[in-house]
mmCIF file with all atom_site columns, C-alpha atoms and ligand atoms in Angstrom:
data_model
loop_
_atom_site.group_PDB
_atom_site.id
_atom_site.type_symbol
_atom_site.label_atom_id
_atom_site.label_alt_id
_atom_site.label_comp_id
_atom_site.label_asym_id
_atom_site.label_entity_id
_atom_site.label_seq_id
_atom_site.pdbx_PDB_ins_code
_atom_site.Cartn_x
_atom_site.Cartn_y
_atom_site.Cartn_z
_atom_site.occupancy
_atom_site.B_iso_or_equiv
_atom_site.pdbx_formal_charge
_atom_site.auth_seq_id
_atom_site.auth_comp_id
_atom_site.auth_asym_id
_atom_site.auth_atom_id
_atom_site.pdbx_PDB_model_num
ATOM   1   C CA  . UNK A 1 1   ? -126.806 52.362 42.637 1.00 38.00 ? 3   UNK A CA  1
ATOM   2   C CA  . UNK A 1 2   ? -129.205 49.847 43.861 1.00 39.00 ? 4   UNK A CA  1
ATOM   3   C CA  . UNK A 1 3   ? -127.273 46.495 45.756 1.00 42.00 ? 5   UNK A CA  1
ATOM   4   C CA  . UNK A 1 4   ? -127.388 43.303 44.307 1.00 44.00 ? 6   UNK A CA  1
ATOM   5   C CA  . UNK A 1 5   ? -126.599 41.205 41.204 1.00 46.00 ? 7   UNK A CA  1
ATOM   6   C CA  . UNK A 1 6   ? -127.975 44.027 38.788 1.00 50.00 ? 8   UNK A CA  1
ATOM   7   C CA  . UNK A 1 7   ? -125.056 44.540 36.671 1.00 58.00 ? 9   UNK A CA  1
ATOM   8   C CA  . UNK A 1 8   ? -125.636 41.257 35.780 1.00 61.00 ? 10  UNK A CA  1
ATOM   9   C CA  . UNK A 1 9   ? -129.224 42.182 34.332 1.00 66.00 ? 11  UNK A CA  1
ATOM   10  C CA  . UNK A 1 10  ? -129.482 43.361 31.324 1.00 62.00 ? 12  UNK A CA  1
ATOM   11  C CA  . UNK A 1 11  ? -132.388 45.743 32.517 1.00 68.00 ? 13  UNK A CA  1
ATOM   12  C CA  . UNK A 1 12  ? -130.739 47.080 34.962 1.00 68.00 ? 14  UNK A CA  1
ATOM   13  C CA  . UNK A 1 13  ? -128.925 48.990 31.946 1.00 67.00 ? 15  UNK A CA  1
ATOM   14  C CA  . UNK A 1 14  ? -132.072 49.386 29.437 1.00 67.00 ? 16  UNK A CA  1
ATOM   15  C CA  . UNK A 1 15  ? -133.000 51.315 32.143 1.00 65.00 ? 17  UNK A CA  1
ATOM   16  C CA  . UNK A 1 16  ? -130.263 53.636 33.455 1.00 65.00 ? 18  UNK A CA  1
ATOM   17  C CA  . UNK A 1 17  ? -130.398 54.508 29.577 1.00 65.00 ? 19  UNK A CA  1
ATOM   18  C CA  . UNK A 1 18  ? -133.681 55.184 29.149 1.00 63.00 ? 20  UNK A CA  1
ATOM   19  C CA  . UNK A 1 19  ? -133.535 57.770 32.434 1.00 59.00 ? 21  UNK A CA  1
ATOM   20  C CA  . UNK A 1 20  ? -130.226 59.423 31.261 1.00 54.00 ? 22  UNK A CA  1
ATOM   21  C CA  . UNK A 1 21  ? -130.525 62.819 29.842 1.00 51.00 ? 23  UNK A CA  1
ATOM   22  C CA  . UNK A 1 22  ? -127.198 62.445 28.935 1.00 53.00 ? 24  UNK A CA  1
ATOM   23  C CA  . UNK A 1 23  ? -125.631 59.271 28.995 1.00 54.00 ? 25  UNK A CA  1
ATOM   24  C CA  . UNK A 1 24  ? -122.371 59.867 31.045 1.00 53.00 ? 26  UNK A CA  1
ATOM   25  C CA  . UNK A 1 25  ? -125.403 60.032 33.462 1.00 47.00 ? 27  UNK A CA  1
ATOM   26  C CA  . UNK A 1 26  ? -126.445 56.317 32.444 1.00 45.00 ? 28  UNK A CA  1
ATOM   27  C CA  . UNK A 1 27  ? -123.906 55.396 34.468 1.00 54.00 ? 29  UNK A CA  1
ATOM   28  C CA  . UNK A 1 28  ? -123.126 57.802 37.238 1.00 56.00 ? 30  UNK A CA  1
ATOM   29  C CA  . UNK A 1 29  ? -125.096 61.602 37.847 1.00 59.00 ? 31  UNK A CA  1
ATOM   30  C CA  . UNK A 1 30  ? -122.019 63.720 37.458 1.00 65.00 ? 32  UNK A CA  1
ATOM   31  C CA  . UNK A 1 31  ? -121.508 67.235 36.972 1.00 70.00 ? 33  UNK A CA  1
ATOM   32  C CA  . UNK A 1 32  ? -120.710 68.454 33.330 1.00 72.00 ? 34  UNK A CA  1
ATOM   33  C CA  . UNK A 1 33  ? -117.460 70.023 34.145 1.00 76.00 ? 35  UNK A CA  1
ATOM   34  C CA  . UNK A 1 34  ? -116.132 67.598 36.393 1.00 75.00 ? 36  UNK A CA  1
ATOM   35  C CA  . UNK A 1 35  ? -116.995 64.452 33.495 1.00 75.00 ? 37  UNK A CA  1
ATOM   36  C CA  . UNK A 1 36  ? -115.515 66.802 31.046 1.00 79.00 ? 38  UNK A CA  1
ATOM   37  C CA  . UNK A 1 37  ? -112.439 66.565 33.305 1.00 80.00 ? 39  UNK A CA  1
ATOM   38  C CA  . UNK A 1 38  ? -112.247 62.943 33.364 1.00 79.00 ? 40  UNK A CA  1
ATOM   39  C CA  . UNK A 1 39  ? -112.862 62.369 29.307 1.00 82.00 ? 41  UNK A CA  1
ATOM   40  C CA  . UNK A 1 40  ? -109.571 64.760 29.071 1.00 86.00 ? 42  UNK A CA  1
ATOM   41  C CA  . UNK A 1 41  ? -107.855 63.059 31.887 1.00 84.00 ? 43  UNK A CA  1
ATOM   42  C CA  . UNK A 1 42  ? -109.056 59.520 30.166 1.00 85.00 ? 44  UNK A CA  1
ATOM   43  C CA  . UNK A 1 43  ? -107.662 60.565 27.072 1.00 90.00 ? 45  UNK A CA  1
ATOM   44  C CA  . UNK A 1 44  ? -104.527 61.516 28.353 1.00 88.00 ? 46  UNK A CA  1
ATOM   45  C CA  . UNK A 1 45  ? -103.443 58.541 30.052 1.00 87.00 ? 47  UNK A CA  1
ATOM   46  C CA  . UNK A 1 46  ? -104.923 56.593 27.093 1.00 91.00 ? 48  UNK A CA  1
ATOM   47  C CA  . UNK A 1 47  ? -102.368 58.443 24.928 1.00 90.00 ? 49  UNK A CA  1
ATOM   48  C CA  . UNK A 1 48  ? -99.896  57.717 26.857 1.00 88.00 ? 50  UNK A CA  1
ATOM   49  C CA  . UNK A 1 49  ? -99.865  53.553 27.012 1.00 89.00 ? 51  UNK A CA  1
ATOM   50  C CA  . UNK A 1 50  ? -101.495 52.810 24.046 1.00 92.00 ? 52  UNK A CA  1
ATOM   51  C CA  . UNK A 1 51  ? -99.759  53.201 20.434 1.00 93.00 ? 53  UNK A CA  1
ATOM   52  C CA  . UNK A 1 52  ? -101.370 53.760 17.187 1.00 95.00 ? 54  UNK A CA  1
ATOM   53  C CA  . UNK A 1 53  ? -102.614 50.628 15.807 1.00 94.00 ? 55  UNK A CA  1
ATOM   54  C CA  . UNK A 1 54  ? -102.228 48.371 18.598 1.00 95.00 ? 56  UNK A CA  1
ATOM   55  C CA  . UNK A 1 55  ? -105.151 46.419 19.095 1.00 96.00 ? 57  UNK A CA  1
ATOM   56  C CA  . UNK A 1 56  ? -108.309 46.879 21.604 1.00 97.00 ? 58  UNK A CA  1
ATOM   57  C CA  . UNK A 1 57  ? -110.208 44.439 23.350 1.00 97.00 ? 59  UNK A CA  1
ATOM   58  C CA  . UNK A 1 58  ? -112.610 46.936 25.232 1.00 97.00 ? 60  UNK A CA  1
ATOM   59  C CA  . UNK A 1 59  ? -114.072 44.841 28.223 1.00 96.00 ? 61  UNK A CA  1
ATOM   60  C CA  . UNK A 1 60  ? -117.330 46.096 29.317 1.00 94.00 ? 62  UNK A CA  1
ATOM   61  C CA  . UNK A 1 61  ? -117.396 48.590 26.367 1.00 94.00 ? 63  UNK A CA  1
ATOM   62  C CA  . UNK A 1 62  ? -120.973 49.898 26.834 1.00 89.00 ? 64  UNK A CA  1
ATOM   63  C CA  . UNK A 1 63  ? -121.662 52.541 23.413 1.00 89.00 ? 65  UNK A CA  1
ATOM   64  C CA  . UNK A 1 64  ? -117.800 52.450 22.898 1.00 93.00 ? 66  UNK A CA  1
ATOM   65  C CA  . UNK A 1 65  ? -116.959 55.475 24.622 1.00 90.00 ? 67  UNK A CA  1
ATOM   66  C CA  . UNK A 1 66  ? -113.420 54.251 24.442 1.00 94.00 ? 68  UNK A CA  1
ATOM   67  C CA  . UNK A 1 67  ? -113.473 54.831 20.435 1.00 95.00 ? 69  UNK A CA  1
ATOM   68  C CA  . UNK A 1 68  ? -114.946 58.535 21.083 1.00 91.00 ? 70  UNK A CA  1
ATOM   69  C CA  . UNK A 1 69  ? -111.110 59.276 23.777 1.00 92.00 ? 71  UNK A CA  1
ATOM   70  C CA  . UNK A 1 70  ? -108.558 58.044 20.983 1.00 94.00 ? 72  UNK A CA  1
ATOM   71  C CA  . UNK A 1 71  ? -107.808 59.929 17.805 1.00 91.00 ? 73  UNK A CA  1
ATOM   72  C CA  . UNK A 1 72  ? -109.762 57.940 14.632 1.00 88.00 ? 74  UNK A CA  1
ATOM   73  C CA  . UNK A 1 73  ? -106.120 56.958 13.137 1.00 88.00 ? 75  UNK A CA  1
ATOM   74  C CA  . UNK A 1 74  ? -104.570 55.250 16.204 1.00 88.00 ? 76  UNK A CA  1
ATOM   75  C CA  . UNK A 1 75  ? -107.512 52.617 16.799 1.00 91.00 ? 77  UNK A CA  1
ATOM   76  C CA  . UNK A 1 76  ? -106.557 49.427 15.172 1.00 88.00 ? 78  UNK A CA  1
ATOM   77  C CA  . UNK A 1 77  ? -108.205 46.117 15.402 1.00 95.00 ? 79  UNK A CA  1
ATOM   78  C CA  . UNK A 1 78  ? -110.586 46.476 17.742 1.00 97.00 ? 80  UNK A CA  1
ATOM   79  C CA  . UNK A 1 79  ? -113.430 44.455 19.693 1.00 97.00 ? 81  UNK A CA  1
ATOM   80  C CA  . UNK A 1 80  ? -115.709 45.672 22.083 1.00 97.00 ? 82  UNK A CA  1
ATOM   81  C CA  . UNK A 1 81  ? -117.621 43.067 24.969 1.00 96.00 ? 83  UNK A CA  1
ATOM   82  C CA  . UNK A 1 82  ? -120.784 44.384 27.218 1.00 93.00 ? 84  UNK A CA  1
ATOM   83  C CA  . UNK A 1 83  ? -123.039 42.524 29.077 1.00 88.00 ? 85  UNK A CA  1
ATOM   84  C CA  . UNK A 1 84  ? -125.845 44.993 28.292 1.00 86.00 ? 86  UNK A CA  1
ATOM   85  C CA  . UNK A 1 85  ? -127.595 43.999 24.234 1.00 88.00 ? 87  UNK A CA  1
ATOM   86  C CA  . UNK A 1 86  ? -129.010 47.705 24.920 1.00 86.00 ? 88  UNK A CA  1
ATOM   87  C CA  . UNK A 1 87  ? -125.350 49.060 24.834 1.00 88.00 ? 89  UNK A CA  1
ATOM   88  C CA  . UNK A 1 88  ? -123.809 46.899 22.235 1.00 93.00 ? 90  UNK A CA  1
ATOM   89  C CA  . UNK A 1 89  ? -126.935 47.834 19.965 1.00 91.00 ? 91  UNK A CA  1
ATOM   90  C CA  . UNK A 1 90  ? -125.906 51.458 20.447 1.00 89.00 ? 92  UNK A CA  1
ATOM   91  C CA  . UNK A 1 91  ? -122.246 50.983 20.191 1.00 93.00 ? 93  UNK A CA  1
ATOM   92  C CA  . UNK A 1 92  ? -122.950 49.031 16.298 1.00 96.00 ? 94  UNK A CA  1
ATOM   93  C CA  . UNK A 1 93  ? -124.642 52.137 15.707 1.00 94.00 ? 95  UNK A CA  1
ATOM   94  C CA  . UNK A 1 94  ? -122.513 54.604 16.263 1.00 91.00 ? 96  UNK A CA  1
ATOM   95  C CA  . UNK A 1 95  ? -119.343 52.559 15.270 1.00 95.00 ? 97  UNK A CA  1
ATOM   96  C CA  . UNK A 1 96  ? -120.483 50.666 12.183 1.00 96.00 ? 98  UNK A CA  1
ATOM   97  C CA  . UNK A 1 97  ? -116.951 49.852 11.485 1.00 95.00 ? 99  UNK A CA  1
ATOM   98  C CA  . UNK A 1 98  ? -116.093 48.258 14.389 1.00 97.00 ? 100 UNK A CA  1
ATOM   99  C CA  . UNK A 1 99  ? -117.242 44.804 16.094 1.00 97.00 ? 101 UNK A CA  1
ATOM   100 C CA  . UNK A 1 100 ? -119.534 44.459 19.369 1.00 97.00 ? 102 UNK A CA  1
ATOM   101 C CA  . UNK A 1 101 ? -120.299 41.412 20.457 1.00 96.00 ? 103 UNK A CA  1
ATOM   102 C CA  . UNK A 1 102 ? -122.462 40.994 23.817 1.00 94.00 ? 104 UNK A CA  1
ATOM   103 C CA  . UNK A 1 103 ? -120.716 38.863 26.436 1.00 92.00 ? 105 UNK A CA  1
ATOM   104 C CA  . UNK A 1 104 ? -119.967 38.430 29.703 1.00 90.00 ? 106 UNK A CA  1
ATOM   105 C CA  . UNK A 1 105 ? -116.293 39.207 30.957 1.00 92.00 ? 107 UNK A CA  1
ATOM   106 C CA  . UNK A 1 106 ? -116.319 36.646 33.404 1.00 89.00 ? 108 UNK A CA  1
ATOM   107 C CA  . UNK A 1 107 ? -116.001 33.916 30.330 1.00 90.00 ? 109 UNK A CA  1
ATOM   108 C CA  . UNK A 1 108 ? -114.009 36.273 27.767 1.00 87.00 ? 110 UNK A CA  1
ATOM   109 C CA  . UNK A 1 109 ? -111.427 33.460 28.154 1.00 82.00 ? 111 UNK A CA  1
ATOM   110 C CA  . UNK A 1 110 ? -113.418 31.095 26.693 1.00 76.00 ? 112 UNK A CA  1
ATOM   111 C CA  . UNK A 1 111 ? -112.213 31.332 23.384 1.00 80.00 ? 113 UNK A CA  1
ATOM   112 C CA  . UNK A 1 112 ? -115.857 31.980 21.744 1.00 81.00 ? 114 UNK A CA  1
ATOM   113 C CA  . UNK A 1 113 ? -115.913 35.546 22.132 1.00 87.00 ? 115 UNK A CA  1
ATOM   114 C CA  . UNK A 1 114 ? -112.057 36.061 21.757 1.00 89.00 ? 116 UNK A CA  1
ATOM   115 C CA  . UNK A 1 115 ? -110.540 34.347 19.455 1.00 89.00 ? 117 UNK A CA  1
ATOM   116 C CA  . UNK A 1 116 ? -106.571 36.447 19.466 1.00 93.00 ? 118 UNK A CA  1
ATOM   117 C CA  . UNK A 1 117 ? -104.355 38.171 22.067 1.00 95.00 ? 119 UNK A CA  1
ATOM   118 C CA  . UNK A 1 118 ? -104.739 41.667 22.491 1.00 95.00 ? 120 UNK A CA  1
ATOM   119 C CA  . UNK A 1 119 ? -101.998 44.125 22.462 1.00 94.00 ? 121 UNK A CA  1
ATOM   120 C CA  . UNK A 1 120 ? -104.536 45.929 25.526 1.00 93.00 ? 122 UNK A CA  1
ATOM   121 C CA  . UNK A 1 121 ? -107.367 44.892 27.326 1.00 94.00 ? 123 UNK A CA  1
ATOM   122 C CA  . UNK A 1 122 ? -108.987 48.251 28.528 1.00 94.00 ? 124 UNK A CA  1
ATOM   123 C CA  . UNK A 1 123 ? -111.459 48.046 31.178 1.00 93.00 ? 125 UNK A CA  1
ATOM   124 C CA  . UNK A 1 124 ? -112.825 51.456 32.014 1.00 89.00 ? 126 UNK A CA  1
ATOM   125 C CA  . UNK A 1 125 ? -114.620 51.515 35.411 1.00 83.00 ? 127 UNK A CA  1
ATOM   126 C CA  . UNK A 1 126 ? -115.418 48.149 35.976 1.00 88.00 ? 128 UNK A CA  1
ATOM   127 C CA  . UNK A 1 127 ? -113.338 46.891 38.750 1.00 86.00 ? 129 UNK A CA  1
ATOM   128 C CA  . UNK A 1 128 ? -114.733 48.872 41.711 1.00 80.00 ? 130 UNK A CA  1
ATOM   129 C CA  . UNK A 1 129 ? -118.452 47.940 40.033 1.00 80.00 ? 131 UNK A CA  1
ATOM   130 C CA  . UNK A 1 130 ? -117.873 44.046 40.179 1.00 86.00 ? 132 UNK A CA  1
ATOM   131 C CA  . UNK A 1 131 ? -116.288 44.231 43.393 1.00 85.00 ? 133 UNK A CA  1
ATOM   132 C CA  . UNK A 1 132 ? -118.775 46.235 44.510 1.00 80.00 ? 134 UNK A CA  1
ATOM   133 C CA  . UNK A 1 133 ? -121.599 44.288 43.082 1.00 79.00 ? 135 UNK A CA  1
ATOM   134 C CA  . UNK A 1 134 ? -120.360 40.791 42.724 1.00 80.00 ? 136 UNK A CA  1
ATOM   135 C CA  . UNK A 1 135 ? -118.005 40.737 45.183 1.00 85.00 ? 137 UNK A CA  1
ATOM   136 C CA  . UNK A 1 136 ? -114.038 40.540 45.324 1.00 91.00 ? 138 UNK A CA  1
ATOM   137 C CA  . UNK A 1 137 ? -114.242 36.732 44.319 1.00 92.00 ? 139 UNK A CA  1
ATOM   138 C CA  . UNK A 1 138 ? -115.758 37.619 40.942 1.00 90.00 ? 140 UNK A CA  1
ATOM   139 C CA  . UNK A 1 139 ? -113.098 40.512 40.407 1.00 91.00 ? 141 UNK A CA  1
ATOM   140 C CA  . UNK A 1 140 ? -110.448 37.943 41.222 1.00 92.00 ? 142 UNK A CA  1
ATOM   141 C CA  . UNK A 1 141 ? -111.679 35.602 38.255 1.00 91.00 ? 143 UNK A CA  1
ATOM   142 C CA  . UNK A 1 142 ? -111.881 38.185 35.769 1.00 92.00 ? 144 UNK A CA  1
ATOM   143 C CA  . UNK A 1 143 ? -108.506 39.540 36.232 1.00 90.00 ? 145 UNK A CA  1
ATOM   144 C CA  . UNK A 1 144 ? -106.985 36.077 36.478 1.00 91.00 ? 146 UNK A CA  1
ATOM   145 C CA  . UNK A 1 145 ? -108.097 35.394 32.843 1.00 91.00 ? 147 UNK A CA  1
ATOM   146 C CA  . UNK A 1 146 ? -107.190 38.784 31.136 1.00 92.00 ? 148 UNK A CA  1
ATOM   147 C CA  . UNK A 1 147 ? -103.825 37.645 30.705 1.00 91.00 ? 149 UNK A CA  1
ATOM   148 C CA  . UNK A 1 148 ? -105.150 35.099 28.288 1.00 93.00 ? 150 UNK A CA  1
ATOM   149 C CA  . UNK A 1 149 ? -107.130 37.502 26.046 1.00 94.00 ? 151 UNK A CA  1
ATOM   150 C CA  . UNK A 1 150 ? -104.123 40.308 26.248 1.00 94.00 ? 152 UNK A CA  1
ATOM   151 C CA  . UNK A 1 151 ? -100.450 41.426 26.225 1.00 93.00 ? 153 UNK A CA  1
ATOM   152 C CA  . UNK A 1 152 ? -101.463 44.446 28.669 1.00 92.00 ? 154 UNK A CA  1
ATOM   153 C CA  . UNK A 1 153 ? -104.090 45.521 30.564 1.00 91.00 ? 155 UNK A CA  1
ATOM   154 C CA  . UNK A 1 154 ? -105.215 48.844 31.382 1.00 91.00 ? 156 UNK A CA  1
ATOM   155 C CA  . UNK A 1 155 ? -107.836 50.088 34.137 1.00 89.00 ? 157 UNK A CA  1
ATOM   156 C CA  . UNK A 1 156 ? -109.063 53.591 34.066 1.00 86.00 ? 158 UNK A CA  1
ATOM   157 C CA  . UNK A 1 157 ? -111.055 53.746 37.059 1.00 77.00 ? 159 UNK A CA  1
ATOM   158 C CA  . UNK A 1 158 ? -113.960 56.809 37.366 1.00 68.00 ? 160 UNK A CA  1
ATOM   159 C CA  . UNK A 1 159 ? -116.482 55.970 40.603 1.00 55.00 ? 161 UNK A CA  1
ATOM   160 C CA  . UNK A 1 160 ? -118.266 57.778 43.053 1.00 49.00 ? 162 UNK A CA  1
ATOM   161 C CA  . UNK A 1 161 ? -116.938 57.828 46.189 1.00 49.00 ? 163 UNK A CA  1
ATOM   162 C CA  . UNK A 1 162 ? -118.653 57.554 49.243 1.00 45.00 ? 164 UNK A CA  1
ATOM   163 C CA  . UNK A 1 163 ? -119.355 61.156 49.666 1.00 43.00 ? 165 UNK A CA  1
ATOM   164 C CA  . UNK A 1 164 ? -120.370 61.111 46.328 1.00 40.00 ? 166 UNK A CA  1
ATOM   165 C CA  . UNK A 1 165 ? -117.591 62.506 44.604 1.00 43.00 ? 167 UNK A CA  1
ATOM   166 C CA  . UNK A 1 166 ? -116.239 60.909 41.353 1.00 43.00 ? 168 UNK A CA  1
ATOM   167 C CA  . UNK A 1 167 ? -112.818 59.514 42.216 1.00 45.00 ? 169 UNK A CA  1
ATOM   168 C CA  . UNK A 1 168 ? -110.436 58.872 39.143 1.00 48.00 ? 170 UNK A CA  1
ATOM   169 C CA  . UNK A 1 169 ? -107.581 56.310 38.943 1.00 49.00 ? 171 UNK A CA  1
ATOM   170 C CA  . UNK A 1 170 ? -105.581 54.454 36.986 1.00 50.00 ? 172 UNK A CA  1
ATOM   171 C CA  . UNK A 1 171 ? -103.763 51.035 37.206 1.00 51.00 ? 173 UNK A CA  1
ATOM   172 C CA  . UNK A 1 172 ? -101.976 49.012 35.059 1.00 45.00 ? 174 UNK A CA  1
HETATM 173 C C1  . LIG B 2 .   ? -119.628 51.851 34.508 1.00 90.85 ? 219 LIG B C1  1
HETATM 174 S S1  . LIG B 2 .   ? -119.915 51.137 32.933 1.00 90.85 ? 219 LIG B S1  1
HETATM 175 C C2  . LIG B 2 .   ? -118.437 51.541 32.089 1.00 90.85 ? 219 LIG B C2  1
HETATM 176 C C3  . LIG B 2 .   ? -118.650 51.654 30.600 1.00 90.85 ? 219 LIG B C3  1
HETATM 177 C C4  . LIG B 2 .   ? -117.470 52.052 29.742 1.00 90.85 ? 219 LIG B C4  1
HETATM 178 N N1  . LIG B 2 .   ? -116.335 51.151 29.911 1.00 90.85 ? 219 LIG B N1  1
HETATM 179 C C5  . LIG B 2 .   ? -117.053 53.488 29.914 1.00 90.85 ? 219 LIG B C5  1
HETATM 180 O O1  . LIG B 2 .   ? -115.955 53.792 29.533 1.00 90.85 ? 219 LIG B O1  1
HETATM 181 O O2  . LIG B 2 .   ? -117.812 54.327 30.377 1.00 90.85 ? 219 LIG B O2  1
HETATM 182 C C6  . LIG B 2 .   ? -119.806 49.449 33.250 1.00 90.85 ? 219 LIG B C6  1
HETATM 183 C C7  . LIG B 2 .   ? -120.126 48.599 32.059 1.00 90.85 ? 219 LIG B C7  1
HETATM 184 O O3  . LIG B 2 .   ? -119.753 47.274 32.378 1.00 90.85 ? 219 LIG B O3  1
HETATM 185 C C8  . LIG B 2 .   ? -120.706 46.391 31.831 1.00 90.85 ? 219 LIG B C8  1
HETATM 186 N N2  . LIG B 2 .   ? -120.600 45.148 32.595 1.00 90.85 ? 219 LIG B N2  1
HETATM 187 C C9  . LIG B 2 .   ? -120.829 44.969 33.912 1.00 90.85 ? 219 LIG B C9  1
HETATM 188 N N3  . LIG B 2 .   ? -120.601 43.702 34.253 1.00 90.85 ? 219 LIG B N3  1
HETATM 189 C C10 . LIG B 2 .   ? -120.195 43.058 33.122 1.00 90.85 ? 219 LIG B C10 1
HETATM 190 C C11 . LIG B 2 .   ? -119.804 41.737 32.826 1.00 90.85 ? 219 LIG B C11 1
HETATM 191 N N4  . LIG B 2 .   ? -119.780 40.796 33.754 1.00 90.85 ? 219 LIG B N4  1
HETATM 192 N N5  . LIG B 2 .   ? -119.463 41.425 31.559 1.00 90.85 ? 219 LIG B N5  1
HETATM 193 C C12 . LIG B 2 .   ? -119.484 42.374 30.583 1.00 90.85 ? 219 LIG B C12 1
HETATM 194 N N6  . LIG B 2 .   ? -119.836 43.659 30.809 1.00 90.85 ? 219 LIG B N6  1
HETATM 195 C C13 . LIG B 2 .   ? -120.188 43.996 32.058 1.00 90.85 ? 219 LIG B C13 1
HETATM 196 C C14 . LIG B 2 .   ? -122.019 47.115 31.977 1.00 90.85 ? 219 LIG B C14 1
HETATM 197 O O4  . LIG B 2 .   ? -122.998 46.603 31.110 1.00 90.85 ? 219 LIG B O4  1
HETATM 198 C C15 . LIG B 2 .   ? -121.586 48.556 31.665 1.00 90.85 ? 219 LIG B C15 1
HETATM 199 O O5  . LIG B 2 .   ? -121.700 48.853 30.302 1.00 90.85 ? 219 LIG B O5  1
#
């Protein structure tokens, strides 16, 4: 992935998704097998701190893969945020019943986009890419204001380390 403030770009994502075959591989080129592995493993720990019904606030939600890990019956109010209009069009298409709305996570406490506390904020590999990107700064601002927009938070990491390898990892 390219240096720089392109997470911040909208493009930067129209793009990755127009090259993806598949579009785990929008985000990182990963081996079938081994991104079936982390769906299950995603799944799993999903499963096991998040009851039916509570409600989502999916930060940095991109086509709402989150919806796609948890069984149709335990998601309950739900509201997914990305940066990326190419992403949150695709999300409102393939989860008409649920609410996208494009915004940036470093103002989610703004109380335009959110407007309730969530029982979870999930953020699904975004912490290594802002620190990465943006810097540890940025990181620090987002997770100071998650408490405001949720009860709990949840980070499932899945990166590639420097060898390449997708790394997995989860924090709470
Ligand atoms: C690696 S993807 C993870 C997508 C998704 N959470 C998943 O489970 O695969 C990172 C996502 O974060 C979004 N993103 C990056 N910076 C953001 C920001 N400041 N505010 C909102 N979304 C952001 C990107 O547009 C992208 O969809």
């Amino acid at each position: 992935m390219p240096n720089g403030e392109l997470i911040f770009d909208p493009n930067y994502w129209k793009r990755r998704l127009r090259e993806a075959n598949e579009r785990h591989q929008a985000i990182f080129k990963c081996p079938k097998d081994q991104w079936e592995a982390i769906e299950n493993k995603h799944r799993e720990i999903l499963k096991r701190h998040i009851m039916p019904h509570d409600s989502i606030l999916d930060a940095g939600c991109a086509w709402g893969r989150l919806l796609t890990l948890l069984p149709k019956e335990w998601v309950g109010d739900y509201l997914g945020v990305d940066l990326s209009p190419d992403f949150i069009e695709l999300a409102r298409k393939e989860h008409p019943a649920h609410i996208f709305e494009i915004g940036d996570l470093r103002y989610l406490s703004s109380g335009v986009l959110v407007k309730k506390v969530y029982d979870w904020a999930v953020l699904i590999s975004i912490r290594p890419m802002i620190k990465r990107h943006q810097g540890e700064e940025v990181w620090q601002e987002i997770e100071d204001r998650l408490p405001t927009v949720a009860d709990k938070i949840l980070l499932l990491e899945y990166d590639v380390s420097d060898e390449g390898y997708v790394i997995l990892s989860e924090g709470l």
